[in-house]
């Protein structure tokens, strides 16, 4: 059995265009009618490829294969960057889906599957239930941005008594502030200017520092965990003096290139950990969504119609850095 559906694809020129796709259905496949899709900077990177765009998908189950046991038609579901894994490598056995070397990840395999489409065909075991307390509109950015910051904050030893620094109040940063605050952490925010001070404090930040043009940060108590959530290069030397011994630094960036100016002496002298972290494995999503529902964590979003023009407009705002703070595409039928 197969299904034909509408998709929105990138192209060599970067123009978004509407097309059709056809997928053969496997016994454990779920057909999802997409209602909303988040958009992030990874999508900007892929807009010049002939592939279906989008990886922050949510919607309603339209049908399930004969081997499916977890979902039924009408269920609200979402999925993220990873759509399938081999299931038998060391990383799969350890529950680290995103590090499976043969995983079906966005932009890697299944280029006819994305969240900028009328439907998606996703293996049942890679779908997640969206809690009733969370709107589908708000759930979409959680399928990548929310899971990415939650992964860093909950799987590498960050404690409620820690002081958590967040560099940047943007697509990832504004969610990191909320999650860390609800964990009980003191949240120290660093942004270029004072423009977002009141907003960051309202989200749960306890301290705020404008860093543009400064050579020293007047932070009295050290930072145990520092999340860099921007897309550009960071002046790492500015932050080394405020890091606590044995602290962790998470460079959660989609910048394609090398880290510049990362000083070796403070890292070694303080025993700091530069902790790489990418999208979350499956085990994280239900926990993250439960926290979103329990604490009312909400992304700040701008909505656009899921059309060629709407996607192009959203892409332009993301690429120019004008988005506040996550784009959500809304299905038009």
mmCIF file with all atom_site columns, N, CA and C in Angstrom, residues 21 27 90 105 170 175 194 221:
data_model
loop_
_atom_site.group_PDB
_atom_site.id
_atom_site.type_symbol
_atom_site.label_atom_id
_atom_site.label_alt_id
_atom_site.label_comp_id
_atom_site.label_asym_id
_atom_site.label_entity_id
_atom_site.label_seq_id
_atom_site.pdbx_PDB_ins_code
_atom_site.Cartn_x
_atom_site.Cartn_y
_atom_site.Cartn_z
_atom_site.occupancy
_atom_site.B_iso_or_equiv
_atom_site.pdbx_formal_charge
_atom_site.auth_seq_id
_atom_site.auth_comp_id
_atom_site.auth_asym_id
_atom_site.auth_atom_id
_atom_site.pdbx_PDB_model_num
ATOM 1  N N  . UNK A 1 21  ? 4.692  13.737 -3.252 1.00 0.00 ? 21  UNK A N  1
ATOM 2  C CA . UNK A 1 21  ? 5.566  12.622 -2.878 1.00 0.00 ? 21  UNK A CA 1
ATOM 3  C C  . UNK A 1 21  ? 4.714  11.370 -2.722 1.00 0.00 ? 21  UNK A C  1
ATOM 4  N N  . UNK A 1 27  ? 4.463  -2.108 7.667  1.00 0.00 ? 27  UNK A N  1
ATOM 5  C CA . UNK A 1 27  ? 3.436  -2.537 8.628  1.00 0.00 ? 27  UNK A CA 1
ATOM 6  C C  . UNK A 1 27  ? 3.382  -1.696 9.901  1.00 0.00 ? 27  UNK A C  1
ATOM 7  N N  . UNK A 1 90  ? 25.776 -0.085 19.327 1.00 0.00 ? 90  UNK A N  1
ATOM 8  C CA . UNK A 1 90  ? 25.981 0.278  20.733 1.00 0.00 ? 90  UNK A CA 1
ATOM 9  C C  . UNK A 1 90  ? 25.133 1.471  21.143 1.00 0.00 ? 90  UNK A C  1
ATOM 10 N N  . UNK A 1 105 ? 18.042 10.425 9.797  1.00 0.00 ? 105 UNK A N  1
ATOM 11 C CA . UNK A 1 105 ? 17.877 11.752 10.377 1.00 0.00 ? 105 UNK A CA 1
ATOM 12 C C  . UNK A 1 105 ? 17.517 12.752 9.290  1.00 0.00 ? 105 UNK A C  1
ATOM 13 N N  . UNK A 1 170 ? 16.910 33.714 22.286 1.00 0.00 ? 170 UNK A N  1
ATOM 14 C CA . UNK A 1 170 ? 16.366 33.480 20.953 1.00 0.00 ? 170 UNK A CA 1
ATOM 15 C C  . UNK A 1 170 ? 15.594 32.188 20.911 1.00 0.00 ? 170 UNK A C  1
ATOM 16 N N  . UNK A 1 175 ? 13.673 29.139 25.561 1.00 0.00 ? 175 UNK A N  1
ATOM 17 C CA . UNK A 1 175 ? 13.171 27.879 26.125 1.00 0.00 ? 175 UNK A CA 1
ATOM 18 C C  . UNK A 1 175 ? 14.109 27.363 27.210 1.00 0.00 ? 175 UNK A C  1
ATOM 19 N N  . UNK A 1 194 ? 20.345 45.445 26.451 1.00 0.00 ? 194 UNK A N  1
ATOM 20 C CA . UNK A 1 194 ? 19.348 45.381 27.517 1.00 0.00 ? 194 UNK A CA 1
ATOM 21 C C  . UNK A 1 194 ? 17.931 45.169 26.988 1.00 0.00 ? 194 UNK A C  1
ATOM 22 N N  . UNK A 1 221 ? 28.791 35.402 41.598 1.00 0.00 ? 221 UNK A N  1
ATOM 23 C CA . UNK A 1 221 ? 28.896 33.972 41.901 1.00 0.00 ? 221 UNK A CA 1
ATOM 24 C C  . UNK A 1 221 ? 29.036 33.194 40.597 1.00 0.00 ? 221 UNK A C  1
#
